[in-house]
Structure formats: C-alpha cells, structure tokens
PDB file of C-alpha atoms in Angstrom:
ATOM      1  CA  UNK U 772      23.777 204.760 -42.279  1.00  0.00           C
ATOM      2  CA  UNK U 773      26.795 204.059 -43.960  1.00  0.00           C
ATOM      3  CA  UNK U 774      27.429 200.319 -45.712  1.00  0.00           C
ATOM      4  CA  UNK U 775      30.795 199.093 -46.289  1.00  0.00           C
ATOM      5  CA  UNK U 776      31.881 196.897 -48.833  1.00  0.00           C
ATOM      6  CA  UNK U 777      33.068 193.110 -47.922  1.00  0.00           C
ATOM      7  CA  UNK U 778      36.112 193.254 -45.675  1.00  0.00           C
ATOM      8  CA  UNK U 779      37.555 190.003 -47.882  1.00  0.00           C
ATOM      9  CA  UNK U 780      37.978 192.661 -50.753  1.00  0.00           C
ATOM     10  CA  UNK U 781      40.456 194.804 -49.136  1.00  0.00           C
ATOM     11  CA  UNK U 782      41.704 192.360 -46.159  1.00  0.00           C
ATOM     12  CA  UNK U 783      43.867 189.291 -46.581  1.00  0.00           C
ATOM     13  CA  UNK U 784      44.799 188.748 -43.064  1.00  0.00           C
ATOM     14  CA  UNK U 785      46.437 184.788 -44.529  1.00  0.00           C
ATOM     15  CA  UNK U 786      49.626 182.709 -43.440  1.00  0.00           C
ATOM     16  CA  UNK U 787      51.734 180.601 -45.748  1.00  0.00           C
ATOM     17  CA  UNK U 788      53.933 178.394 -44.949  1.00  0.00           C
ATOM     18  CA  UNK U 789      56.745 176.390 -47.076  1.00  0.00           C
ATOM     19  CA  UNK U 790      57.651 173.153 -45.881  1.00  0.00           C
ATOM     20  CA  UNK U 791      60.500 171.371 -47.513  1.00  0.00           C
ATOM     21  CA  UNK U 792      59.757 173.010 -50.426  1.00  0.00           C
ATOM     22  CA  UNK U 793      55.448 172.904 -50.583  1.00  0.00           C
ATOM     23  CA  UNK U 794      53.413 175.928 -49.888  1.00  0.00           C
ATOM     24  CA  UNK U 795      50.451 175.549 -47.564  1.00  0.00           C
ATOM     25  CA  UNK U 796      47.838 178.283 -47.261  1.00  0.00           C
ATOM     26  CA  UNK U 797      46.750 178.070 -43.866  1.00  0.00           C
ATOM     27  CA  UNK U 798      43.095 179.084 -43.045  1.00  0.00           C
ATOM     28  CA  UNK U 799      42.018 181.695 -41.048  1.00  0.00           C
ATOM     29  CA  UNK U 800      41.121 181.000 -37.338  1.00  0.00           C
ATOM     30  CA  UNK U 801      37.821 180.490 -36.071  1.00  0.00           C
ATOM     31  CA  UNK U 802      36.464 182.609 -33.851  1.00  0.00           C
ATOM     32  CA  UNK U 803      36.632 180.245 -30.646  1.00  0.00           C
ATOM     33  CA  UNK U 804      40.658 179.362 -31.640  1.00  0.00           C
ATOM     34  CA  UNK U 805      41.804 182.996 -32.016  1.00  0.00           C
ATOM     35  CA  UNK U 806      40.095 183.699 -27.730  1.00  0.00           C
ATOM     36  CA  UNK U 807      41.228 180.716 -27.273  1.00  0.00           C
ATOM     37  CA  UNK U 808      44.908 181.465 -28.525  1.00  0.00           C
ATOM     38  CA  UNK U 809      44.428 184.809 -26.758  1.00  0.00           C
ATOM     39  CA  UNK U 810      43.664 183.459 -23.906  1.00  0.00           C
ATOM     40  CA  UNK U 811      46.985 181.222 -23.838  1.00  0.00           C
ATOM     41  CA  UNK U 812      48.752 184.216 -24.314  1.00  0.00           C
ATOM     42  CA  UNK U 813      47.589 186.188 -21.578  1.00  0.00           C
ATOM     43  CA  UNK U 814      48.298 182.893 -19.323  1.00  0.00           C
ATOM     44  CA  UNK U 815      52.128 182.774 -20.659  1.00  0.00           C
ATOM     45  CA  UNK U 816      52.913 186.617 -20.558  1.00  0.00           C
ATOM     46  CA  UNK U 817      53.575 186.718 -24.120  1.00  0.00           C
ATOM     47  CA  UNK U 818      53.441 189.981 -26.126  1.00  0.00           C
ATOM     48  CA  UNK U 819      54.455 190.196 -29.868  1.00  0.00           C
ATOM     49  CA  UNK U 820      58.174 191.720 -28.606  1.00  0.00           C
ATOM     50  CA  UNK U 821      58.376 188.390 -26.205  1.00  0.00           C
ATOM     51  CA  UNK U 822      62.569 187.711 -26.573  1.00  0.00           C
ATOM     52  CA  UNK U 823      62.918 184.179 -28.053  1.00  0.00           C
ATOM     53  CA  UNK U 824      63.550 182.316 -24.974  1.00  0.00           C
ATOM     54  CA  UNK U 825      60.202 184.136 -23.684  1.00  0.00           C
ATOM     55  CA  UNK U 826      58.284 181.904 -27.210  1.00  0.00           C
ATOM     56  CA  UNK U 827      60.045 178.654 -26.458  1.00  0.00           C
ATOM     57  CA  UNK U 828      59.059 178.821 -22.816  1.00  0.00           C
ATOM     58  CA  UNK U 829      55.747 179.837 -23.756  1.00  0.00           C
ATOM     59  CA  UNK U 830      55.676 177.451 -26.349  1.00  0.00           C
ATOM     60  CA  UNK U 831      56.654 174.573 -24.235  1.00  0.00           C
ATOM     61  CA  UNK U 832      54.164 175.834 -21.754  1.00  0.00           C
ATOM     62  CA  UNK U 833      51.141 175.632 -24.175  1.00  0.00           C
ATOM     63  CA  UNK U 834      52.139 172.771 -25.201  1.00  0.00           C
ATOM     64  CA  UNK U 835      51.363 171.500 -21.809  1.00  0.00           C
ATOM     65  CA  UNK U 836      47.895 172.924 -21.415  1.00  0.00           C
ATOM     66  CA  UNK U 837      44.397 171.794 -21.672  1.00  0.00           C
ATOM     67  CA  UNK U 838      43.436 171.285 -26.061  1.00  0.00           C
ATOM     68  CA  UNK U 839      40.330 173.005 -26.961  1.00  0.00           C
ATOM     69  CA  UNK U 840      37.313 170.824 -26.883  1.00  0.00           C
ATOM     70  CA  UNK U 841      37.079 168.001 -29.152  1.00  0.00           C
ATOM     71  CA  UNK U 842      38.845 165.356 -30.699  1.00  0.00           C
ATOM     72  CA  UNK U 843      41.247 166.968 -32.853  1.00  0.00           C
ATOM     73  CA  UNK U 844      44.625 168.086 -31.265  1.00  0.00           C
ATOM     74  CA  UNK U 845      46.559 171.359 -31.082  1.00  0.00           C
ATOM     75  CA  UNK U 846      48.315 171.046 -34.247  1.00  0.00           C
ATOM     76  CA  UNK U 847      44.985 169.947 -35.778  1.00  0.00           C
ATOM     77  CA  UNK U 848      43.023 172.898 -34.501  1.00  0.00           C
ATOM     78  CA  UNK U 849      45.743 175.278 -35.650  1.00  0.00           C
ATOM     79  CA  UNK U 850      46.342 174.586 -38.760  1.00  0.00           C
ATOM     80  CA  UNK U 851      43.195 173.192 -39.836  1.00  0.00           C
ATOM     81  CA  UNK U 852      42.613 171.302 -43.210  1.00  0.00           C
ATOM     82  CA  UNK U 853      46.361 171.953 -43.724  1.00  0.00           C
ATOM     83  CA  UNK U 854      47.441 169.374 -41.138  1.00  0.00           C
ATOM     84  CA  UNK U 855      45.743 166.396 -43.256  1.00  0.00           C
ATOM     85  CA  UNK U 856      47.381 167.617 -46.078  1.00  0.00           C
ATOM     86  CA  UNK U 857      50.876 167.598 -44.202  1.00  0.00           C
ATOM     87  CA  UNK U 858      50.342 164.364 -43.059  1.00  0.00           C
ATOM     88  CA  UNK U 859      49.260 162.915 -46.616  1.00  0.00           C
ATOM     89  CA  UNK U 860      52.151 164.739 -48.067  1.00  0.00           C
ATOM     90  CA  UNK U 861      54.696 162.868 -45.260  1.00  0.00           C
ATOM     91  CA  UNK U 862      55.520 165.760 -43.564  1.00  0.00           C
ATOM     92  CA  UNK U 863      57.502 164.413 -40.562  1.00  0.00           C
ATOM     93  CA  UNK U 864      55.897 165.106 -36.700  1.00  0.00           C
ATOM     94  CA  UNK U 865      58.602 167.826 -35.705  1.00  0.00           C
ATOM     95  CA  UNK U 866      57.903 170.294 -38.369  1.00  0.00           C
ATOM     96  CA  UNK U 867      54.214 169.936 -37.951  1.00  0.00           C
ATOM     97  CA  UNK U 868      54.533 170.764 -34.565  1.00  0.00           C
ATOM     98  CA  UNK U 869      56.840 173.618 -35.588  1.00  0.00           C
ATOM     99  CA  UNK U 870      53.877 174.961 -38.079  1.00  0.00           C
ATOM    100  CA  UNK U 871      51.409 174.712 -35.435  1.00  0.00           C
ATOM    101  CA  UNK U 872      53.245 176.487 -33.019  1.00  0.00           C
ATOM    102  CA  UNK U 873      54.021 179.547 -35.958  1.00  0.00           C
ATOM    103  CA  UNK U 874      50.321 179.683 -36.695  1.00  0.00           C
ATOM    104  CA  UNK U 875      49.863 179.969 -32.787  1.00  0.00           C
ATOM    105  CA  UNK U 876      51.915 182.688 -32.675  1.00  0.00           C
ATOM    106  CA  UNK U 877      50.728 184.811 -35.943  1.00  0.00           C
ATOM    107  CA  UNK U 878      47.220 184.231 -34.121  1.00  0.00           C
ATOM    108  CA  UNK U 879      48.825 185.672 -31.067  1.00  0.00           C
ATOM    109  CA  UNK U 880      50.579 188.587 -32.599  1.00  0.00           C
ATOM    110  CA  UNK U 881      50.587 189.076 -36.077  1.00  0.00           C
ATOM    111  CA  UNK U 882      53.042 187.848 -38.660  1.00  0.00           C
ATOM    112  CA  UNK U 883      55.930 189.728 -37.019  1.00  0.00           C
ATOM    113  CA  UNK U 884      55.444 187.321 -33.855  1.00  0.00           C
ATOM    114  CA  UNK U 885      55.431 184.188 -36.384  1.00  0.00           C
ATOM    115  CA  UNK U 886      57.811 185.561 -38.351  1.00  0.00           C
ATOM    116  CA  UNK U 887      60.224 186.070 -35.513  1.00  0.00           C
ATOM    117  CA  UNK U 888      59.225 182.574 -34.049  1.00  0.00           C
ATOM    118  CA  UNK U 889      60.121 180.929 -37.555  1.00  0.00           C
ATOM    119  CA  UNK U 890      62.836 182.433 -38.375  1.00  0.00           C
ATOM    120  CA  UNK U 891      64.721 181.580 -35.253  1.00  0.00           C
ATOM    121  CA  UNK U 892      63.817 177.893 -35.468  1.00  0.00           C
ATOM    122  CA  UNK U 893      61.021 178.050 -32.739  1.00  0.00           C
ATOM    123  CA  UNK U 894      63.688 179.458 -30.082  1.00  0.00           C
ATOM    124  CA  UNK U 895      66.228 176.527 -30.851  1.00  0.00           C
ATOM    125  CA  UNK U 896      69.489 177.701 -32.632  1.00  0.00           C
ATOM    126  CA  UNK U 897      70.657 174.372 -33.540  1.00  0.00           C
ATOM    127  CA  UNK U 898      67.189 174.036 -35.386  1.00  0.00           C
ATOM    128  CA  UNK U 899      68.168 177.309 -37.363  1.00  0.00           C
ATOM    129  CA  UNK U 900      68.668 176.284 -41.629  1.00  0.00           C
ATOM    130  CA  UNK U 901      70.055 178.856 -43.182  1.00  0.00           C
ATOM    131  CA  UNK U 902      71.753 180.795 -40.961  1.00  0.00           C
ATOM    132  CA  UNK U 903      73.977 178.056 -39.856  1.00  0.00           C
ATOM    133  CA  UNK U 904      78.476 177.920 -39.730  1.00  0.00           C
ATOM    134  CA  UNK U 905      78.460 176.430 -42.984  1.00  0.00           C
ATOM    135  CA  UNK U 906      76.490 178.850 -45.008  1.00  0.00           C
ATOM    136  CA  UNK U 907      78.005 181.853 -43.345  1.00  0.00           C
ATOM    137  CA  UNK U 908      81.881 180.111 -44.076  1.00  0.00           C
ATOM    138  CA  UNK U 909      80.629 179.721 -47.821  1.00  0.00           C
ATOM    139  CA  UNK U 910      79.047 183.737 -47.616  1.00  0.00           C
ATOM    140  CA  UNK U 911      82.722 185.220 -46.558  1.00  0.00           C
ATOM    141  CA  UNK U 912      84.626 182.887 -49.197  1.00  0.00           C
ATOM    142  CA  UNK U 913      82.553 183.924 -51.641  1.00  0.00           C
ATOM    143  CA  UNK U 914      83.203 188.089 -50.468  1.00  0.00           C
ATOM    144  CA  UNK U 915      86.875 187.307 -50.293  1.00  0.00           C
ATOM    145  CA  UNK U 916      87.178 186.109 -53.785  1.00  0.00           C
ATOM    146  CA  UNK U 917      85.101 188.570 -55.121  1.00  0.00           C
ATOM    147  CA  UNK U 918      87.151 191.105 -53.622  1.00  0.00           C
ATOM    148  CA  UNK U 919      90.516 189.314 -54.200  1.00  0.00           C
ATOM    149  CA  UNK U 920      89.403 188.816 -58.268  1.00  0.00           C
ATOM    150  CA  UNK U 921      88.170 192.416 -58.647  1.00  0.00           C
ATOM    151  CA  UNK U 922      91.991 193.859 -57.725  1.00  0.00           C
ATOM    152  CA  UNK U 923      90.008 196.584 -55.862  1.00  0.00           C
ATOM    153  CA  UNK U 924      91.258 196.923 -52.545  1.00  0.00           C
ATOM    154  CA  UNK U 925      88.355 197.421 -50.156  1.00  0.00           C
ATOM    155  CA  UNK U 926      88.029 200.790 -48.338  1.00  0.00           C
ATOM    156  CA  UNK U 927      89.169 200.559 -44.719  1.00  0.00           C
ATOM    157  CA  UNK U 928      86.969 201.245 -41.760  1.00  0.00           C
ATOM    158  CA  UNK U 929      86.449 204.582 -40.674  1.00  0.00           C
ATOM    159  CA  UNK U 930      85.072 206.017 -37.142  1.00  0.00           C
ATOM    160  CA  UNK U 931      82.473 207.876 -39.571  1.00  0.00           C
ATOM    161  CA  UNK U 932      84.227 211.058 -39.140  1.00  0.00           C
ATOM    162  CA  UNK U 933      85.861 212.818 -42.603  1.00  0.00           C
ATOM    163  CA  UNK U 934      89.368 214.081 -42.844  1.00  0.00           C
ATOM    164  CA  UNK U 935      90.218 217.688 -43.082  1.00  0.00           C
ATOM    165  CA  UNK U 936      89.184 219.461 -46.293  1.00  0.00           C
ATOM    166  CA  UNK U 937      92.783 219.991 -48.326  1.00  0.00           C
ATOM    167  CA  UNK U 938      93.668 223.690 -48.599  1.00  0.00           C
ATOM    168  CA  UNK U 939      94.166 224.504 -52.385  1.00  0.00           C
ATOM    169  CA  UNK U 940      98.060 224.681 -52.030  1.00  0.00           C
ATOM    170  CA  UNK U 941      98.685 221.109 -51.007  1.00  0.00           C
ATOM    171  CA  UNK U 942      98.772 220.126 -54.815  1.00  0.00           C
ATOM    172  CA  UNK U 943     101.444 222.071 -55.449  1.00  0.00           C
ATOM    173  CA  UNK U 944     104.827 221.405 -55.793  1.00  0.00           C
ATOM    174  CA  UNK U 945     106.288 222.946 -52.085  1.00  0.00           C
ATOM    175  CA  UNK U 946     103.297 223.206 -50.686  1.00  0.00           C
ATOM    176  CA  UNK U 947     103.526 220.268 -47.795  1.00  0.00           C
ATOM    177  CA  UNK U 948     102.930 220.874 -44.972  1.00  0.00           C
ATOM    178  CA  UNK U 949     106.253 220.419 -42.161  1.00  0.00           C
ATOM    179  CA  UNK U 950     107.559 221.794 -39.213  1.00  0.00           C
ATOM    180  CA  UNK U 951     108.071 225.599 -39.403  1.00  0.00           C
ATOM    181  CA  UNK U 952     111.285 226.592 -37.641  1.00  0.00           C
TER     182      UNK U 952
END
C-alpha cells in the first residue's frame, strides 16, 4: 500500500486579501463551511463562469439566507480569525462584507470565481478602483505624450493583411508602375 507524503507540503490551496493597503491571510474553510458554501451555490445556480450580474444576484441572494449554526455571522464564518482582525484594524462594514462575499466565492469556485468577483467590485461598476474614468483619462495622456515626445509617428491600423511583395524593379529609376497605353 502506497503512503503519500502530507498534502500541506505540496498544496497551498490559501486566499489573501489586501485591504486598504494590509494583507490578510485568510484560513482555509472548515469542512462544514465549504458543503455549506456548496450547498448555497447549488441553491443560486452559480457555476465558476456565472456572468457578474449572475454573482451579485447570487450574492444578494445568500445574503438573504439562513447563517450556519451558531452565533457568529456570515462574514464571521467566512473569513474566520481574519474578521476580528479587520475589525480591530477599523476596517469599515462594506469592505468586510465585500471580503466575505470573495472568500464565498473562492470557496465556491476557485480563485478564478473570487478573482472575477473582486476584480469587478462584487458586480457593482461604480464600486470598481482602478479601472475607473479618471485613471483611464490619465493612461491615454500619458500614451499621447509619450508618443508625441518620442517624434515617432505611430504605425496606422491595418486589417492584418500585408501589402504586395515589391517586384525588384520598383527601385529603379523608370520602373513605376502607370497606365500602359
């Protein structure tokens, strides 16, 4: 019979997440919150390629359901020891709830799933940091004077197609090409 060597040693299956500029290692899941987070998921028809109006309805949904047992609540389950820390640190209510929801969702389906739910701002676009009218603006200034400074004309778009290869006698002097009469 074969023996494997501890799964810890070759699988690190953790989530961190920066908040306002703090990293916070969140633990891994019990047993009971992973079925239970499963179990939410099969309830809200969420798959990890759920659009983002599919995670905020599902979100909102959850939200809405019955906490596991206990006293704790559904930020406290999810993020575990993490969420005292938050709240020590002064972490405000919204991005809490925004955490918990992410570590929902990696439970769900991976870190693509949380990924996709935290880098969309949970489903809200006005929630979205970086990627906001501001930044972009400041993005194509900073192209444009690149560009303009360098003197370098940038290339035109093409439809991905090439020109037709020069024959050898279009460099010389005569050689263009006209009407033949």
């Amino acid at each position: 019979m074969a023996k494997f060597d501890d799964v810890t040693q070759y699988f690190d299956p953790g989530l961190t997440l920066t908040v306002k500029g703090r990293d916070y290692r969140v633990p891994l899941p019990s047993a009971e919150l992973g079925l239970w987070c499963r179990t939410m998921t099969v309830v809200s028809d969420l798959d990890s390629d759920s659009t983002e109006e599919q995670m905020q309805a599902a979100a909102e949904q959850i939200a809405k359901l019955p906490p596991l047992p206990g006293p704790k609540t559904m930020p406290e389950h999810l993020l575990g020891d993490v969420h005292a820390r938050m709240v020590a640190d002064g972490v405000e209510d919204p991005y809490i709830e925004f955490c918990a929801m992410t570590v929902f969702f990696w439970i769900m389906g991976g870190e693509q799933a949380a990924h996709r739910y935290w880098t969309t701002g949970g489903g809200h676009p006005e929630a979205r940091g970086p990627d906001n009218r501001a930044s972009r603006r400041a993005k194509s200034t900073r192209k444009t004077a690149t560009a303009a400074a360098s003197g370098t004309p940038t290339p035109a778009s093409t439809s991905g197609t090439s020109s037709r290869p020069r024959s050898g006698r279009n460099g010389r002097r005569g050689g263009s090409r006209g009407r033949r009469s």
